[in-house]
Coordinates of C-alpha atoms in Angstrom, one line a residue:
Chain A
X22 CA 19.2 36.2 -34.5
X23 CA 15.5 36.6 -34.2
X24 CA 15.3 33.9 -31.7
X25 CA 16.4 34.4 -27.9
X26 CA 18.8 31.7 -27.7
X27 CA 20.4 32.4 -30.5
X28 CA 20.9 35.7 -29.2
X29 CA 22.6 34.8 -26.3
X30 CA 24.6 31.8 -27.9
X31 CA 26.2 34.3 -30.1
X32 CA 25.9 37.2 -27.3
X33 CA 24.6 39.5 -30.6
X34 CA 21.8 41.2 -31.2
X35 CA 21.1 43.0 -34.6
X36 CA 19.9 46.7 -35.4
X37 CA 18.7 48.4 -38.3
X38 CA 18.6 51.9 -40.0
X39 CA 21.6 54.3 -40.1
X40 CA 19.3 56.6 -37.8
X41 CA 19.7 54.4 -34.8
X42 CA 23.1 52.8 -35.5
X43 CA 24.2 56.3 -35.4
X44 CA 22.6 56.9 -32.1
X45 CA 24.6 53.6 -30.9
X46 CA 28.2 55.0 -31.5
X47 CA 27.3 57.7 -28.4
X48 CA 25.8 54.8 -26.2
X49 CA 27.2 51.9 -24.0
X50 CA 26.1 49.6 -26.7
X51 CA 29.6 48.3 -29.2
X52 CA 28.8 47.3 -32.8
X53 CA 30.9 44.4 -34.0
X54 CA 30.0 45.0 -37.7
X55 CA 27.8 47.0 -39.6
X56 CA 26.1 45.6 -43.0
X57 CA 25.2 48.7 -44.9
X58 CA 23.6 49.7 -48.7
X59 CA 24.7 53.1 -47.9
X60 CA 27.5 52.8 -45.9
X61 CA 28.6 57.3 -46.1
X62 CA 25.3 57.8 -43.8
X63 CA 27.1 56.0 -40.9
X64 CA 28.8 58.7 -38.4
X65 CA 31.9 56.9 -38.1
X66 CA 33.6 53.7 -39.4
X67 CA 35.7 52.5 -36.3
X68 CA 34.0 49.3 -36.9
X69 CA 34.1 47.1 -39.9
X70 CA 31.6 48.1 -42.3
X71 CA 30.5 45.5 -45.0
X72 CA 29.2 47.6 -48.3
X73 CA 26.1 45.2 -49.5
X74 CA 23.6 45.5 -52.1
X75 CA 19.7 45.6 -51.5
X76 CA 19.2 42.5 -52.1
X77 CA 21.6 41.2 -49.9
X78 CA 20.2 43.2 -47.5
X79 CA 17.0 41.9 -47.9
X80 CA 17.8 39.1 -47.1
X81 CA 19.8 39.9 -43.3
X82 CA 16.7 42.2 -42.8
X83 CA 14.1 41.5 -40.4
X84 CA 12.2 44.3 -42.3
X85 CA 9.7 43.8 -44.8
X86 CA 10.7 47.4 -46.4
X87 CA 14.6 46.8 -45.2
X88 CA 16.7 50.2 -44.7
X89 CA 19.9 51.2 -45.4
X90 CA 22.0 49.1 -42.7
X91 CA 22.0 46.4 -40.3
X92 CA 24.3 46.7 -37.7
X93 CA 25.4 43.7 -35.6
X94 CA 25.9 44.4 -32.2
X95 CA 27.0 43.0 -28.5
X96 CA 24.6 42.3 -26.1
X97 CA 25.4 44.4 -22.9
X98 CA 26.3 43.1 -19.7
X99 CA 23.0 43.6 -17.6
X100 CA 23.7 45.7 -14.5
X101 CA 20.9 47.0 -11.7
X102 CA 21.2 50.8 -11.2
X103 CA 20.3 51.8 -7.9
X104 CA 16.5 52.4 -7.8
X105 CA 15.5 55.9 -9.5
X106 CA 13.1 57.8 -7.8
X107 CA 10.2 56.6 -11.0
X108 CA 10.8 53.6 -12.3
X109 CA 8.6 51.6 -14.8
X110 CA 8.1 47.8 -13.7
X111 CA 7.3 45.2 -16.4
X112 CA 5.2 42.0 -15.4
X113 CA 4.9 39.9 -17.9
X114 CA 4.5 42.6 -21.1
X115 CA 4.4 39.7 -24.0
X116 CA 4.2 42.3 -27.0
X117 CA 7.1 43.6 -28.6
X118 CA 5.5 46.7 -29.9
X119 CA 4.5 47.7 -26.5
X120 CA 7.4 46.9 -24.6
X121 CA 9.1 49.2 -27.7
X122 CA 6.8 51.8 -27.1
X123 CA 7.0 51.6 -22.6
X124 CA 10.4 52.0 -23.5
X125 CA 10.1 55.0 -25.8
X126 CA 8.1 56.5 -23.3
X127 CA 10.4 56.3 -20.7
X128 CA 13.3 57.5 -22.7
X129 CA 10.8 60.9 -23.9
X130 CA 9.9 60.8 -20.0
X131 CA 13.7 60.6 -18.9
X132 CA 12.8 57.8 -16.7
X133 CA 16.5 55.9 -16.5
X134 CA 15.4 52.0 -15.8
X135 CA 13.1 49.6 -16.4
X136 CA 12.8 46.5 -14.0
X137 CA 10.9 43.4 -15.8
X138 CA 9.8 40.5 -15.1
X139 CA 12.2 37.3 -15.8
X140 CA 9.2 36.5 -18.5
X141 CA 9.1 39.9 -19.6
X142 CA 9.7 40.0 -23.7
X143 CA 13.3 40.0 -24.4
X144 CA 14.3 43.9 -25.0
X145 CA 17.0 42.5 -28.0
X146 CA 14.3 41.3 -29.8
X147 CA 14.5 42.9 -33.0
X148 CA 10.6 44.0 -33.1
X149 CA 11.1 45.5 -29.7
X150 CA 14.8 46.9 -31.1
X151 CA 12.9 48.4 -34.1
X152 CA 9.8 49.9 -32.2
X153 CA 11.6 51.6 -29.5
X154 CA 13.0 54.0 -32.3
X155 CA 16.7 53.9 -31.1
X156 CA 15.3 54.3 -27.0
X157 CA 16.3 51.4 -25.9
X158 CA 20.3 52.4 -25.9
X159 CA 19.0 55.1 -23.7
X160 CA 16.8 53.3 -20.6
X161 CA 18.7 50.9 -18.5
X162 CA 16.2 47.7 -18.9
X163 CA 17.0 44.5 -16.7
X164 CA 15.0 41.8 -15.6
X165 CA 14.8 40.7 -11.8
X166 CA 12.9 38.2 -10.2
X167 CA 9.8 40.4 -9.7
X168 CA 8.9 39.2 -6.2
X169 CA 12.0 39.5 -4.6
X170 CA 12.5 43.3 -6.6
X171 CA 9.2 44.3 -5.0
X172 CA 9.7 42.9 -1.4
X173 CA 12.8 44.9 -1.2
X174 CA 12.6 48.2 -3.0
X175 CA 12.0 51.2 -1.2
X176 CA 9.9 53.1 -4.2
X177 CA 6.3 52.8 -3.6
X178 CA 4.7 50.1 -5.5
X179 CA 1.6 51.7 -7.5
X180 CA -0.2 49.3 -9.7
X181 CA -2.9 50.1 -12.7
X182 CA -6.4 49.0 -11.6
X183 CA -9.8 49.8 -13.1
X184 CA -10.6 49.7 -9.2
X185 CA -7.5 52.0 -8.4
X186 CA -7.2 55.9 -7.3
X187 CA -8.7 58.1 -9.8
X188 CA -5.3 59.4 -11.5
X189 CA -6.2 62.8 -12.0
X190 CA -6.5 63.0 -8.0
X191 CA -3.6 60.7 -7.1
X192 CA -0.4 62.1 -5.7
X193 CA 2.5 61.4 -6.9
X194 CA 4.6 60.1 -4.4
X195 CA 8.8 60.5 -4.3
X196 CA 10.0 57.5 -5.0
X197 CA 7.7 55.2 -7.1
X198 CA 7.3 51.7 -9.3
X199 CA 4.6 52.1 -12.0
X200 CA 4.2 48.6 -12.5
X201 CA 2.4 47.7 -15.6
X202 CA 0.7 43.8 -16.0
X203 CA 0.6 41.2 -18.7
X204 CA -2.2 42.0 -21.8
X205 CA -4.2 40.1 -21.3
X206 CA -3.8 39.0 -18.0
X207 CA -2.7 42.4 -15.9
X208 CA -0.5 41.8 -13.0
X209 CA 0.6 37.8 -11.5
X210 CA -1.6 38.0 -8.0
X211 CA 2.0 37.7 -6.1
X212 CA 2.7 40.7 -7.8
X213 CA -0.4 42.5 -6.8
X214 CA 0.0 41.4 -3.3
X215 CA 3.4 43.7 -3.3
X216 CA 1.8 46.9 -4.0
X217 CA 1.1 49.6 -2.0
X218 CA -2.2 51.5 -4.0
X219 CA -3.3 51.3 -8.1
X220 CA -4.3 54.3 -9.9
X221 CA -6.8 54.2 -12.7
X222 CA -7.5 56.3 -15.9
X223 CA -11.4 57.4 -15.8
X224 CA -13.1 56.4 -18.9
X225 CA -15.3 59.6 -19.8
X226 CA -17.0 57.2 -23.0
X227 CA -20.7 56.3 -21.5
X228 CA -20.2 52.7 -23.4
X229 CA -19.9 49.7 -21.0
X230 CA -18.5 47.7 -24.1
X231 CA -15.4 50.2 -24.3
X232 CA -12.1 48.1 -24.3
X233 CA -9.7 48.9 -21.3
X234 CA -6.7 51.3 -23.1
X235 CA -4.0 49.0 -24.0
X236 CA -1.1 49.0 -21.7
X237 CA 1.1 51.2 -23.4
X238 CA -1.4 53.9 -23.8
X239 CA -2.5 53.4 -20.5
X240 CA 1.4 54.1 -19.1
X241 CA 1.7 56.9 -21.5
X242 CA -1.5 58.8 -20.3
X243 CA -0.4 58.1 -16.9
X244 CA 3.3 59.2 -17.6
X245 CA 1.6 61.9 -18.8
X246 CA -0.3 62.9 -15.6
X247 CA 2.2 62.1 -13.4
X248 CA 4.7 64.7 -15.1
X249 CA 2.2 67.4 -15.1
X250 CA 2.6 70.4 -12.4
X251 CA -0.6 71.4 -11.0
X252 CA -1.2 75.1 -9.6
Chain B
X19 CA -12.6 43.3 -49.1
X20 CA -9.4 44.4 -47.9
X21 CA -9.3 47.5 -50.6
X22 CA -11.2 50.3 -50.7
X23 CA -12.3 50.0 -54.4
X24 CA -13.9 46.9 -53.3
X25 CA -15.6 48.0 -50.4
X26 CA -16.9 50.8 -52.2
X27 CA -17.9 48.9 -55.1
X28 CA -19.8 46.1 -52.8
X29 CA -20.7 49.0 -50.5
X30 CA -19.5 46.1 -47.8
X31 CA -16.6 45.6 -45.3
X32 CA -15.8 43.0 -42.7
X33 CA -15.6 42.5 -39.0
X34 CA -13.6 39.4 -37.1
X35 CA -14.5 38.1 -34.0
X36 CA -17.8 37.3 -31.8
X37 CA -16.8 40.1 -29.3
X38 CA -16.4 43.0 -31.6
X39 CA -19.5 41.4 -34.0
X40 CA -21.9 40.9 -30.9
X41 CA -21.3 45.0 -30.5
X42 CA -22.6 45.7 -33.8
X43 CA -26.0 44.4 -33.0
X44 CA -26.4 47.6 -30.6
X45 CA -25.2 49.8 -33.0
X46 CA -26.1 51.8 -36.6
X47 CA -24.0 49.0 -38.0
X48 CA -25.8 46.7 -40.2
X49 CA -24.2 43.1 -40.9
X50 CA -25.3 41.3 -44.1
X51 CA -24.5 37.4 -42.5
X52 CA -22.1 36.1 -40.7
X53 CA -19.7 33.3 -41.3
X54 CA -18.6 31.5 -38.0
X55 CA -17.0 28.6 -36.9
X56 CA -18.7 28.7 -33.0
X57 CA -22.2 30.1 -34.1
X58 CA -23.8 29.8 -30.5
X59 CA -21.3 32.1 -29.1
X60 CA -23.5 35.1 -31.4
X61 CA -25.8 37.2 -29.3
X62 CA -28.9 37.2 -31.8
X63 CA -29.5 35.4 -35.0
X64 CA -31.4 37.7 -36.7
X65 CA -29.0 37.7 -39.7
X66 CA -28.0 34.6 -41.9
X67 CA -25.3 32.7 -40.5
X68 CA -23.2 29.8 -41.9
X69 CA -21.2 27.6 -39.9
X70 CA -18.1 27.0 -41.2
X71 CA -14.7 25.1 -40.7
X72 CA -11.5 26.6 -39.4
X73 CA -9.8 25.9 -42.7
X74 CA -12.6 28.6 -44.3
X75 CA -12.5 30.9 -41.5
X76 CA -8.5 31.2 -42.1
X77 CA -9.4 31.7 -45.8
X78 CA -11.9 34.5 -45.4
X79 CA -9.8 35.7 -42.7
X80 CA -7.9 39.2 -42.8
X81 CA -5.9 37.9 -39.3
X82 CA -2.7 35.6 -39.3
X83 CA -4.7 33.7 -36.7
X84 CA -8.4 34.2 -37.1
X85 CA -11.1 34.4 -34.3
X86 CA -14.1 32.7 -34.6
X87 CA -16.5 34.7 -36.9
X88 CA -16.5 36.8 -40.0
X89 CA -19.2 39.4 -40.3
X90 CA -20.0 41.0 -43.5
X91 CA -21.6 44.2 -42.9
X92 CA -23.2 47.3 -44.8
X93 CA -21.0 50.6 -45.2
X94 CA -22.9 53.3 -43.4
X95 CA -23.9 56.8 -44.8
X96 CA -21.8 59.0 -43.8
X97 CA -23.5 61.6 -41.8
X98 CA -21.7 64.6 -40.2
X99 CA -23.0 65.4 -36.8
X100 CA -23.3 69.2 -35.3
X101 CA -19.6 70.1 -34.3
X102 CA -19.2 68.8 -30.6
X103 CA -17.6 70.3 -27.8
X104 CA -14.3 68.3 -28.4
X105 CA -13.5 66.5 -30.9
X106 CA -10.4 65.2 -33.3
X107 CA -9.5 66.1 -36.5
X108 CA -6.9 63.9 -38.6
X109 CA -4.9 65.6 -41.5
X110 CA -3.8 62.9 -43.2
X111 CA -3.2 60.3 -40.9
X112 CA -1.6 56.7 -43.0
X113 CA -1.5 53.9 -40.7
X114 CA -4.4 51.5 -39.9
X115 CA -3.3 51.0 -36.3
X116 CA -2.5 54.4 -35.3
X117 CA -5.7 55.4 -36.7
X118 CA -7.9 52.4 -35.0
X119 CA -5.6 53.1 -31.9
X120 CA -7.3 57.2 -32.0
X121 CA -10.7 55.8 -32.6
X122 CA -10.2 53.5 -29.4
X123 CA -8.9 56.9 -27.6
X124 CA -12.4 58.7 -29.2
X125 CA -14.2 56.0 -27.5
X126 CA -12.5 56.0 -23.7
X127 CA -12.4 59.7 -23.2
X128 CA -16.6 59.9 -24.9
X129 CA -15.6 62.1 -28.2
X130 CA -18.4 61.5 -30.4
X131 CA -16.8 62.6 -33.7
X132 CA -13.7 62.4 -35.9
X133 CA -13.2 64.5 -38.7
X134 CA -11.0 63.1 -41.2
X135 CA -9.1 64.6 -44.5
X136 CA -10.0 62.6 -47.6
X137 CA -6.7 61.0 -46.9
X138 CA -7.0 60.2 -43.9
X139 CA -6.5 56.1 -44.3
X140 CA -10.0 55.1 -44.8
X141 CA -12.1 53.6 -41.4
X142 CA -13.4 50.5 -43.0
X143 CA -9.6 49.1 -43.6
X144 CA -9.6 45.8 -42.2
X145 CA -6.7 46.7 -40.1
X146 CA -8.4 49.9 -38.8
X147 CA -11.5 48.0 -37.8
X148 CA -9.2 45.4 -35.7
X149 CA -7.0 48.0 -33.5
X150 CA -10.2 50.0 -33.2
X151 CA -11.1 46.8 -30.9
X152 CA -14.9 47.5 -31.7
X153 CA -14.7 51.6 -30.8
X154 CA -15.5 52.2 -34.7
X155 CA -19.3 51.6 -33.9
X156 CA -19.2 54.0 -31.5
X157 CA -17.8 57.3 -32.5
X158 CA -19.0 59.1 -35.4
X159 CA -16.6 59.2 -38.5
X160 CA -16.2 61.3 -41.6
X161 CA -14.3 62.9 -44.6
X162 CA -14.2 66.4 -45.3
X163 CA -12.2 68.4 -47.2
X164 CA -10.6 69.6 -44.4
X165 CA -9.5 72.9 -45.4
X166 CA -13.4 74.2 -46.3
X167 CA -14.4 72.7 -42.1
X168 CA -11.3 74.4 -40.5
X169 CA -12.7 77.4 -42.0
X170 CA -16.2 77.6 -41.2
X171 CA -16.2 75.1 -38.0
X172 CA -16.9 77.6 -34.9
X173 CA -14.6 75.1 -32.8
X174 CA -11.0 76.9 -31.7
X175 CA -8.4 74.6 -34.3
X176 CA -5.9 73.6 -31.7
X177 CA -2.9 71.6 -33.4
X178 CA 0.2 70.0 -32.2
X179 CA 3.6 71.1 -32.8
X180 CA 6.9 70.9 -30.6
X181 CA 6.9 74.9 -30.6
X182 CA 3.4 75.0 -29.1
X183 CA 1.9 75.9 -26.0
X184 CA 2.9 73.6 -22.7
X185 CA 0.0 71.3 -22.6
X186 CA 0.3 71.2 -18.7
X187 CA -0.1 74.8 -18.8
X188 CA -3.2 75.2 -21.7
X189 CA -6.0 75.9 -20.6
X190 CA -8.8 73.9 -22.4
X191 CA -11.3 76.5 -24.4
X192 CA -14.5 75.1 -24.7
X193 CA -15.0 74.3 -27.7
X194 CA -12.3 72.9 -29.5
X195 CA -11.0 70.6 -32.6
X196 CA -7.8 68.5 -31.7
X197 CA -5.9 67.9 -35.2
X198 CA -3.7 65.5 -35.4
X199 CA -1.1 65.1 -38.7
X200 CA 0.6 62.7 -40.5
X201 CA 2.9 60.5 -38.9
X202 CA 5.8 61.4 -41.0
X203 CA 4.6 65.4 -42.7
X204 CA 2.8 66.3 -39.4
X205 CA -0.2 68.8 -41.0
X206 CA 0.0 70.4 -44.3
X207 CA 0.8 73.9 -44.5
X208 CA -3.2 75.0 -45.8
X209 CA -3.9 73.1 -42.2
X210 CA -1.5 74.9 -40.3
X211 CA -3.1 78.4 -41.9
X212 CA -6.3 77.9 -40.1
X213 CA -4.9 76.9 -37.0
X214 CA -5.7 79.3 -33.9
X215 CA -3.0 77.6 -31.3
X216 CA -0.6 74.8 -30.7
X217 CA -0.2 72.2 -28.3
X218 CA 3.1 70.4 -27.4
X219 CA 4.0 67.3 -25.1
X220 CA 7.0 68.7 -22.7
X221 CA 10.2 66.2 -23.3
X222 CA 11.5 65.4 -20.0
X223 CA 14.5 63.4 -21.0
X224 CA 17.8 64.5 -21.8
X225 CA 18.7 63.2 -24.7
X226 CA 18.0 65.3 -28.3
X227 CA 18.1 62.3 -30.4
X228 CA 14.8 61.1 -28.5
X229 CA 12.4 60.3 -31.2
X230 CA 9.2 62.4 -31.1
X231 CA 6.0 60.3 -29.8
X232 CA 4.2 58.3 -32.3
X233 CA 1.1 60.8 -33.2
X234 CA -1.8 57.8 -31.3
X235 CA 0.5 58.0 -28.3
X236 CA 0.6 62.3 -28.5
X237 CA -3.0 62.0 -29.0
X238 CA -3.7 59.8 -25.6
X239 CA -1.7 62.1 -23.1
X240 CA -3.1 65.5 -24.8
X241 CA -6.7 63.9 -23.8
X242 CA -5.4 62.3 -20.5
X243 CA -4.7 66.3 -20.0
X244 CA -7.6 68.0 -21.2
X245 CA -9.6 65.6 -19.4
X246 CA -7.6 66.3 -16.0
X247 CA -9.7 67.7 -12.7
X248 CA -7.5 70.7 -12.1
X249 CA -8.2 72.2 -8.3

């Protein structure tokens, strides 16, 4: 189950920890099973739930320090909302930690959908799953051909460019894509062709050697901007 | 190496990669020799260097897949600058890549010093030195006992806490400590004594069960704010 196609084969995905699972049973997201040490944390039991030993949950974990439960889980049917009026747009994020912590990010933000690339990391993934801290059951993520999302939205496509608009000065238009590139290779050129203006985060360090901000930080900083009200 | 008794004992610690390593010769860093499978990709040679294979880079490694080089290097005095304008203080913070993440921050937005509780995870941790991306060499690092430097610093203490002041309403004093907790106990209570104000991260999304933001990630849109232009 830690493998894509095994995923979808089975059309299950797996998450851990009694604090999420719990955070499921209010969510669009239905648990077919739940495999649990401690099974009287769980909110409600209108699924089967399997009462295992730590051992045996060692072994189902994808955790090196495993929790109290694993629940397995059906993969939603992936459904477009209508564009919101700030989105976050995915191209090509390869690391599950950041694409768990964009999506934490946009849950804290209340920013309702993510649009990512086809090769976009697979949300389900259970490192994604486990770093989004329960998120992901609240974002609507899907993955669109990138090209043809960007030719036809109406939101305002804003990249992230050392070259961009100083973000501390940028405007925040009303309907906007933050689109966030690859890590090591930032946006695909057709992508960059599709937007509109970049915005940048001024580095204030005086060292040319600094490394960029990794993506995530990078969104989060300019989440962060873009939510604050000026006088 | 990859313990602190060790380090301490050997007064060493390492550094991977020809990127991060090539810094060091600009810095108060001082390497002891180098061990590198691709030798001519080193800036200067002034130190012993011993070409070796891949199989004995991945043994000296500290990296699932190891770069290129290995640098053993000298542990620096430690050497507590003046109190600048702004800088960060950690109260405990436990994990390596949060930690290397906030000296990464230090670096972008120029804060020359981090203060540190003496449990702060220690700087030299291999992990640490890795997420730091190279920032390490550049911003000044220490270990106080915190609750003697929140007491005499002349900086205003400025925490963060969920009941604190709006951070898009705070107005930025001029001199001022950032201080930062753990990532599960936030800042002890002797910590919280000497603070003069908190900070907090407005949550824009509806739901409750929303997971705070990781204590790196807090740290980065605090700073993207204090560093704001505000007409």
């Amino acid at each position: 189950m830690d493998k894509k196609k095994f995923r979808q084969k089975y059309n299950l995905f797996l998450v851990e920890g009694n604090k999420t699972i719990n955070e499921l049973f209010n969510s669009n997201f239905k648990i077919k099973e739940i495999f649990s040490t401690d099974p009287q944390k769980l909110d409600r039991a209108n699924v089967p739930v399997t009462h295992i030993s730590e051992n045996e949950l060692k072994k189902i974990s994808f955790l090196q320090h495993p929790k109290d439960s694993v629940a397995v889980c059906y993969l939603n049917e992936e459904k477009k909302l209508s564009d919101q009026n700030l989105q976050l747009v995915l191209d090509g994020i390869q690391d599950p930690g950041n694409m768990g912590t964009i999506i934490r990010l946009a849950d804290w933000f209340g920013i309702e959908q993510i649009i990512c690339s086809k090769d976009t990391v697979d949300f389900y993934n259970p490192k994604v799953i486990m770093s989004s801290m329960g998120s992901f059951a609240r974002v609507n993520i899907v993955y669109e051909n990138l090209t043809d999302y960007l030719l036809n939205t109406k939101n305002l496509n804003i990249g992230t460019d050392m070259d961009g608009e100083n973000i501390y000065s940028f405007e925040r238009p009303e309907r906007m894509n933050l689109i966030l590139g690859n890590e090591g290779n930032g946006m695909r050129p057709e992508t960059e062709k599709l937007l509109q203006k970049s915005v940048m985060i001024p580095r204030f360090g005086k060292s040319q050697s600094t490394e960029s901000l990794n993506v995530s930080m990078a969104a989060g900083i300019i989440l962060g901007q873009l939510f604050g009200v000026r006088e």
